[in-house]
Amino acid sequence: MPAPDPEFAQRVRQSFDRQAAMRTLGATLESIEPGHVVIGMAHRDELTQQHGFIHAGMLAAALDSACGYAAFSLMPSDAAVLTVEFKVNLLAPARGPRFRFDARVVKPGRTISVVEGRAMQTEADGSDEKLIATMTATVMTVVGRDGLNH
Amino acid sequence: MPAPDPEFAQRVRQSFDRQAAMRTLGATLESIEPGHVVIGMAHRDELTQQHGFIHAGMLAAALDSACGYAAFSLMPSDAAVLTVEFKVNLLAPARGPRFRFDARVVKPGRTISVVEGRAMQTEADGSDEKLIATMTATVMTVVGRDGLNH
Amino acid sequence: MPAPDPEFAQRVRQSFDRQAAMRTLGATLESIEPGHVVIGMAHRDELTQQHGFIHAGMLAAALDSACGYAAFSLMPSDAAVLTVEFKVNLLAPARGPRFRFDARVVKPGRTISVVEGRAMQTEADGSDEKLIATMTATVMTVVGRDGLNH
Amino acid sequence: MPAPDPEFAQRVRQSFDRQAAMRTLGATLESIEPGHVVIGMAHRDELTQQHGFIHAGMLAAALDSACGYAAFSLMPSDAAVLTVEFKVNLLAPARGPRFRFDARVVKPGRTISVVEGRAMQTEADGSDEKLIATMTATVMTVVGRDGLNH
């Protein structure tokens, strides 16, 4: 999957850095390739639900950003990305202590792209990886809409 | 839809109060009825995505809690609630300044319940309500699993 | 929700009549209003799964057509409708003997519309209605694409 | 993924053969391994929508059966399988002439299993494979419920 914009990685990074929600999660961009983005995160008490696991919505936030930017990496330089919908299956309690959110574009499209994301938990050193959630996301390429800059 | 546990509202409130993620969102319980829960929230800069709207994952977090507690309100007193999956459609940018997340159980079940949630944005005084996202969630009643207390 | 094309009902009917799959289901259009379509169907042995209930995919077919045409009713006269994605929750075994698939547009859009569908089973005379499945569908308005005529 | 029941393939085959809906599709079981089932199908005019492509619901039917049996292959011999929900993304028009529905269990569980399915179209000889749809399905293991025999 070639990226039409050679500056795609910088464009993804700049947009990600404007997502205050990712700072609230403590999430960082680990890898940006055309159609494939990885986000990393560590356990934070302020993101938990009643059993002490990371809240499903917080996992969805990291997965949604990973999916959106995987699609965004394949878009032209003047496009913005909007999530149309996503679906999350929760497979195991999100204990951590580390998390990795890996998103790959399954079908890039001029208007609509479909992306699959996987959330894994690992030990602090990245070992002992376990799949804890999956996402399927539909994202839209938006060009020329006021107020949406990347 | 009668709640089998007369203490359902207190049980929901206590569990919600243990969700640190809801404090991070600034979300509060506005209403608890059997099979029907409403959560409120105001715009917070630290929850935004790159265009300044509330991040879809943060909406999903509030919707998921609303859906989970709507189902939880109908469960027996010794049960815990786990989200199996949810799907979110994003209908409009989440500008706020206020948000309301309204969840109703569509099908209560002994093991599996299905809940529908709706996210609305309003003016600060609650007027001018607009639907901005929908959720369909499948939640599971868990009884007697170690480490899951409500 | 006003329909921009005054001929919307005829346009829906003509397109539905070209869906051979609906004849295979024995499905018929019961009602066409702007943004709201109802399809009816009776139990047929050749649509069943291993327990003798209507197969979930056959319910999905009728729900998808209902959702697609609910959105199509609000589209301009030169548009075609394509389903982007749908999600189905199965709430109870589809015994019949009659079924009703009711779809309403939640959010009409120039490019993307979101539609909610509900599958009900009833007695032969339409009484004793019971919700057996829900669908959320994302459909796309397509204009000027070769080979897609309504 | 080992199958707890050594007779899993025969059990899947017998249940599939009771699905009249699969005969209506002209669908056949191509492969049964523990946690992985493949179904094949050819274009049939009576399964089409208004543009002459296979109706999305008919794809969903084949995908749902593939997903359900992939999970069923890992269940104990006295269990029945029920679909809780599925979500389908449609990536390209289903022209055929051949289709392959490939389903793999992502997370087997005592009560709830999550399965991913992919629909591909190919030429008549199986060449030129193209991904046309994806499914994520949640299925439930049911034991000891009257009227549900496999």
XYZ file of C-alpha atoms in Angstrom, chain D:
150
model
C -6.530 -24.654 19.159
C -7.433 -28.244 19.998
C -11.068 -29.348 19.655
C -12.392 -30.909 22.881
C -14.688 -33.202 20.877
C -12.776 -35.495 18.476
C -15.947 -35.844 16.396
C -16.085 -32.085 15.792
C -15.955 -32.293 11.980
C -18.825 -34.750 11.765
C -20.820 -32.684 14.250
C -20.306 -29.530 12.175
C -21.201 -31.353 8.960
C -24.424 -32.802 10.387
C -25.553 -29.452 11.728
C -24.661 -27.633 8.494
C -26.671 -30.201 6.518
C -29.728 -29.287 8.606
C -29.445 -25.621 7.569
C -31.961 -25.353 4.730
C -30.763 -21.775 4.255
C -27.373 -23.083 3.114
C -29.063 -25.197 0.435
C -30.957 -22.095 -0.713
C -27.585 -20.353 -1.057
C -26.012 -23.375 -2.761
C -23.323 -23.155 -0.084
C -21.088 -26.095 0.796
C -18.562 -26.837 3.534
C -15.109 -26.700 2.016
C -12.988 -27.206 5.101
C -13.463 -27.899 8.830
C -10.550 -27.564 11.213
C -10.667 -26.769 14.933
C -11.609 -23.095 15.124
C -11.489 -22.597 11.353
C -14.259 -23.271 8.826
C -14.477 -22.459 5.108
C -17.704 -22.332 3.098
C -17.892 -22.088 -0.707
C -20.643 -20.742 -2.946
C -21.266 -19.769 -6.558
C -23.225 -16.835 -7.950
C -26.977 -17.482 -8.129
C -29.343 -15.015 -9.704
C -31.954 -15.574 -7.002
C -29.568 -14.183 -4.359
C -28.994 -10.804 -5.985
C -29.882 -7.234 -5.118
C -30.961 -4.519 -7.550
C -27.547 -4.093 -9.224
C -27.081 -7.805 -9.909
C -24.552 -8.355 -7.099
C -25.105 -10.913 -4.342
C -27.267 -9.324 -1.631
C -25.327 -8.285 1.474
C -27.671 -10.369 3.625
C -26.868 -13.491 1.648
C -23.166 -12.848 2.200
C -23.986 -12.352 5.876
C -25.805 -15.699 5.938
C -22.792 -17.588 4.595
C -20.393 -15.644 6.835
C -22.578 -16.222 9.889
C -22.700 -19.970 9.263
C -18.927 -20.066 8.749
C -18.355 -18.097 11.966
C -20.867 -20.110 13.957
C -19.387 -23.446 12.886
C -15.826 -22.261 13.480
C -16.857 -21.657 17.100
C -18.991 -24.816 17.218
C -15.963 -26.913 16.220
C -14.363 -25.990 19.553
C -17.425 -26.682 21.695
C -18.143 -29.808 23.740
C -20.270 -32.483 22.082
C -23.486 -31.609 23.943
C -23.434 -27.900 23.112
C -25.509 -25.870 20.695
C -24.295 -22.637 19.106
C -26.267 -19.376 18.936
C -25.194 -16.144 17.259
C -25.413 -13.218 19.682
C -24.502 -10.535 17.140
C -22.470 -9.914 14.031
C -21.147 -6.931 12.149
C -20.434 -6.903 8.439
C -18.361 -4.424 6.452
C -18.980 -4.508 2.706
C -15.786 -3.672 0.813
C -16.630 -4.321 -2.836
C -19.600 -5.446 -4.942
C -20.071 -9.229 -4.766
C -19.795 -10.149 -8.453
C -18.363 -13.644 -8.122
C -18.599 -15.914 -9.949
C -17.251 -17.910 -6.949
C -17.218 -16.980 -3.265
C -15.259 -18.277 -0.309
C -16.199 -17.546 3.324
C -13.322 -18.131 5.725
C -13.955 -17.924 9.488
C -11.459 -18.198 12.336
C -12.073 -18.102 16.074
C -10.177 -15.178 17.554
C -11.136 -15.875 21.143
C -12.749 -19.152 22.170
C -14.610 -18.992 25.451
C -16.667 -21.184 27.699
C -19.776 -19.035 27.156
C -18.826 -16.409 24.570
C -16.557 -16.839 21.543
C -15.469 -14.183 19.068
C -14.959 -15.136 15.430
C -13.726 -13.219 12.395
C -14.939 -14.053 8.916
C -13.800 -12.915 5.498
C -15.715 -13.163 2.233
C -13.672 -13.403 -0.940
C -14.715 -13.565 -4.544
C -12.714 -15.495 -7.107
C -12.879 -16.681 -10.673
C -14.583 -20.028 -11.276
C -11.246 -21.839 -10.802
C -10.547 -20.096 -7.481
C -7.961 -17.692 -8.901
C -7.899 -13.896 -8.607
C -9.076 -13.795 -5.022
C -10.426 -10.475 -3.762
C -11.665 -9.558 -0.284
C -15.258 -8.286 -0.519
C -16.600 -8.350 3.053
C -15.575 -8.915 6.660
C -17.586 -10.127 9.645
C -16.959 -10.026 13.370
C -19.335 -12.339 15.206
C -20.056 -13.050 18.857
C -21.432 -16.547 19.409
C -22.659 -18.261 22.518
C -22.266 -21.825 23.703
C -25.634 -23.117 24.871
C -25.895 -26.316 26.889
C -29.048 -27.978 28.080
C -31.627 -25.671 26.547
C -34.718 -27.463 25.296
C -35.238 -27.563 21.579
C -31.681 -26.633 20.697
C -29.869 -29.725 19.513
C -26.617 -28.649 17.939
